[in-house]
Coordinates of C-alpha atoms in Angstrom, one line a residue:
M1 CA -95.5 -48.4 10.5
I2 CA -98.1 -45.7 9.9
F3 CA -98.2 -45.0 13.7
A4 CA -94.5 -44.4 13.7
I5 CA -94.8 -42.0 10.8
L6 CA -97.8 -40.1 12.3
G7 CA -96.1 -40.0 15.7
G8 CA -92.9 -38.7 14.2
A9 CA -94.8 -36.0 12.3
L10 CA -96.6 -34.9 15.4
I11 CA -93.4 -34.7 17.4
G12 CA -91.8 -32.6 14.6
L13 CA -94.8 -30.4 14.4
G14 CA -94.9 -29.9 18.2
A15 CA -91.1 -29.1 18.3
S16 CA -91.5 -26.7 15.4
L17 CA -94.4 -24.9 17.0
F18 CA -92.7 -24.7 20.3
W19 CA -89.5 -23.2 18.7
S20 CA -91.5 -20.7 16.6
R21 CA -93.6 -19.6 19.6
N22 CA -90.8 -19.4 22.2
G23 CA -87.5 -19.3 20.2
R24 CA -86.3 -22.3 22.2
I25 CA -85.7 -26.0 21.5
A26 CA -88.4 -28.3 22.8
G27 CA -86.2 -30.6 24.9
V28 CA -88.9 -32.1 27.0
S29 CA -86.7 -32.8 30.1
G30 CA -85.5 -29.3 30.0
V31 CA -89.0 -27.9 29.5
L32 CA -90.2 -30.0 32.5
G33 CA -87.3 -28.9 34.7
S34 CA -87.8 -25.2 33.9
A35 CA -91.6 -25.4 34.2
L36 CA -91.1 -26.5 37.8
S37 CA -88.8 -23.5 38.5
S38 CA -90.0 -20.7 36.3
V39 CA -93.0 -18.3 37.0
G40 CA -95.5 -16.3 35.1
E41 CA -96.3 -16.7 31.4
E42 CA -93.1 -18.6 30.7
R43 CA -94.2 -21.3 33.2
N44 CA -97.7 -21.3 31.8
V45 CA -96.5 -22.0 28.3
K46 CA -94.4 -24.8 29.4
V47 CA -97.1 -26.4 31.5
L48 CA -99.5 -26.2 28.6
F49 CA -96.9 -27.8 26.3
L50 CA -96.3 -30.6 28.7
T51 CA -100.1 -31.1 29.3
G52 CA -100.6 -31.3 25.5
L53 CA -97.8 -33.9 25.3
L54 CA -99.5 -36.0 28.0
I55 CA -103.0 -35.8 26.6
A56 CA -101.8 -36.5 23.0
G57 CA -99.7 -39.4 24.2
L58 CA -102.5 -41.0 26.2
G59 CA -105.0 -40.5 23.4
F60 CA -102.6 -41.9 20.8
A61 CA -101.9 -44.9 23.1
R62 CA -105.6 -45.6 23.5
F63 CA -106.2 -45.3 19.8
S64 CA -103.3 -47.5 18.8
Q65 CA -104.3 -50.2 21.3
R66 CA -107.7 -50.4 19.6
V67 CA -106.2 -50.8 16.2
A68 CA -103.0 -52.8 16.9
G69 CA -103.9 -54.5 20.2
P70 CA -102.3 -54.1 23.6
S71 CA -98.5 -54.0 23.9
L72 CA -96.5 -53.2 27.1
P73 CA -98.2 -52.2 30.4
L74 CA -98.5 -48.4 30.9
L75 CA -96.9 -48.3 34.4
P76 CA -93.5 -49.7 33.4
L77 CA -93.4 -47.4 30.4
A78 CA -94.2 -44.4 32.6
I79 CA -91.6 -45.4 35.1
A80 CA -89.0 -45.9 32.3
G81 CA -89.9 -42.5 30.8
L82 CA -89.4 -40.8 34.2
L83 CA -86.1 -42.5 34.7
V84 CA -84.9 -41.4 31.2
G85 CA -86.0 -37.9 31.9
A86 CA -84.1 -37.8 35.3
G87 CA -81.0 -39.3 33.6
T88 CA -81.0 -36.8 30.8
R89 CA -81.4 -33.9 33.3
L90 CA -78.4 -35.2 35.3
G91 CA -76.4 -35.5 32.1
G92 CA -77.3 -32.1 30.9
G93 CA -79.0 -33.2 27.7
C94 CA -82.4 -34.3 26.5
T95 CA -83.5 -37.1 24.2
S96 CA -86.1 -35.0 22.4
G97 CA -83.8 -32.0 22.3
H98 CA -81.0 -33.9 20.7
G99 CA -83.0 -36.6 18.8
V100 CA -85.5 -34.3 17.2
C101 CA -84.3 -30.7 17.3
G102 CA -80.5 -31.3 17.2
L103 CA -80.5 -33.9 14.4
S104 CA -82.7 -31.6 12.3
R105 CA -79.9 -29.0 12.6
F106 CA -77.3 -31.6 11.6
S107 CA -75.6 -31.2 15.0
L108 CA -72.7 -33.7 15.4
R109 CA -73.0 -33.4 19.2
S110 CA -76.7 -34.4 18.9
L111 CA -75.9 -37.3 16.6
V112 CA -73.4 -38.7 19.2
A113 CA -75.9 -38.1 22.0
T114 CA -78.7 -39.8 20.1
L115 CA -76.6 -42.8 19.2
S116 CA -75.6 -43.1 22.8
F117 CA -79.1 -43.0 24.3
M118 CA -80.4 -45.3 21.6
A119 CA -77.7 -47.9 22.3
S120 CA -78.4 -47.4 26.1
G121 CA -82.1 -48.2 25.4
A122 CA -81.6 -51.0 23.0
L123 CA -79.3 -53.0 25.3
P124 CA -81.8 -53.4 28.2
V125 CA -84.6 -54.2 25.8
F126 CA -82.5 -56.9 24.2
I127 CA -81.7 -58.3 27.6
V128 CA -85.3 -58.2 28.9
R129 CA -86.8 -59.7 25.7
H130 CA -84.3 -62.1 24.5
V131 CA -82.1 -63.1 27.4
L132 CA -84.7 -63.0 30.2
G133 CA -87.6 -63.9 27.9
L134 CA -90.0 -61.3 29.3
W135 CA -92.5 -59.0 27.5
G136 CA -93.2 -60.9 24.3
A137 CA -89.7 -62.1 23.3
G138 CA -89.7 -63.0 19.6

């Protein structure tokens, strides 16, 4: 539980710093999409933000494995993350933009979006773990 609290605090801190520095919401899918198409300082800031997310995520995953033991393989998680990002870009939203930044502003639209993507993630996890019996069903 402490890792969830620390992770949430770091996500909130990162989103707050990004907003205070750039005046924009830190929707990671949107940041990635615009980092690929923008130029100059705007691109550099976004690339640095994304690099920091990647380094922090990998470091945190390594640290938490030492403390809590291994969980899911990294490759399926990376593929799942890329698929979520592609889907959110196609849908015109972003899980971090709605789930972190939008909810913190009490946005009803973000609440509906967050409930939708959480349900869309919970259903496949339930099927994989409890119906198919894969990845440590409990």
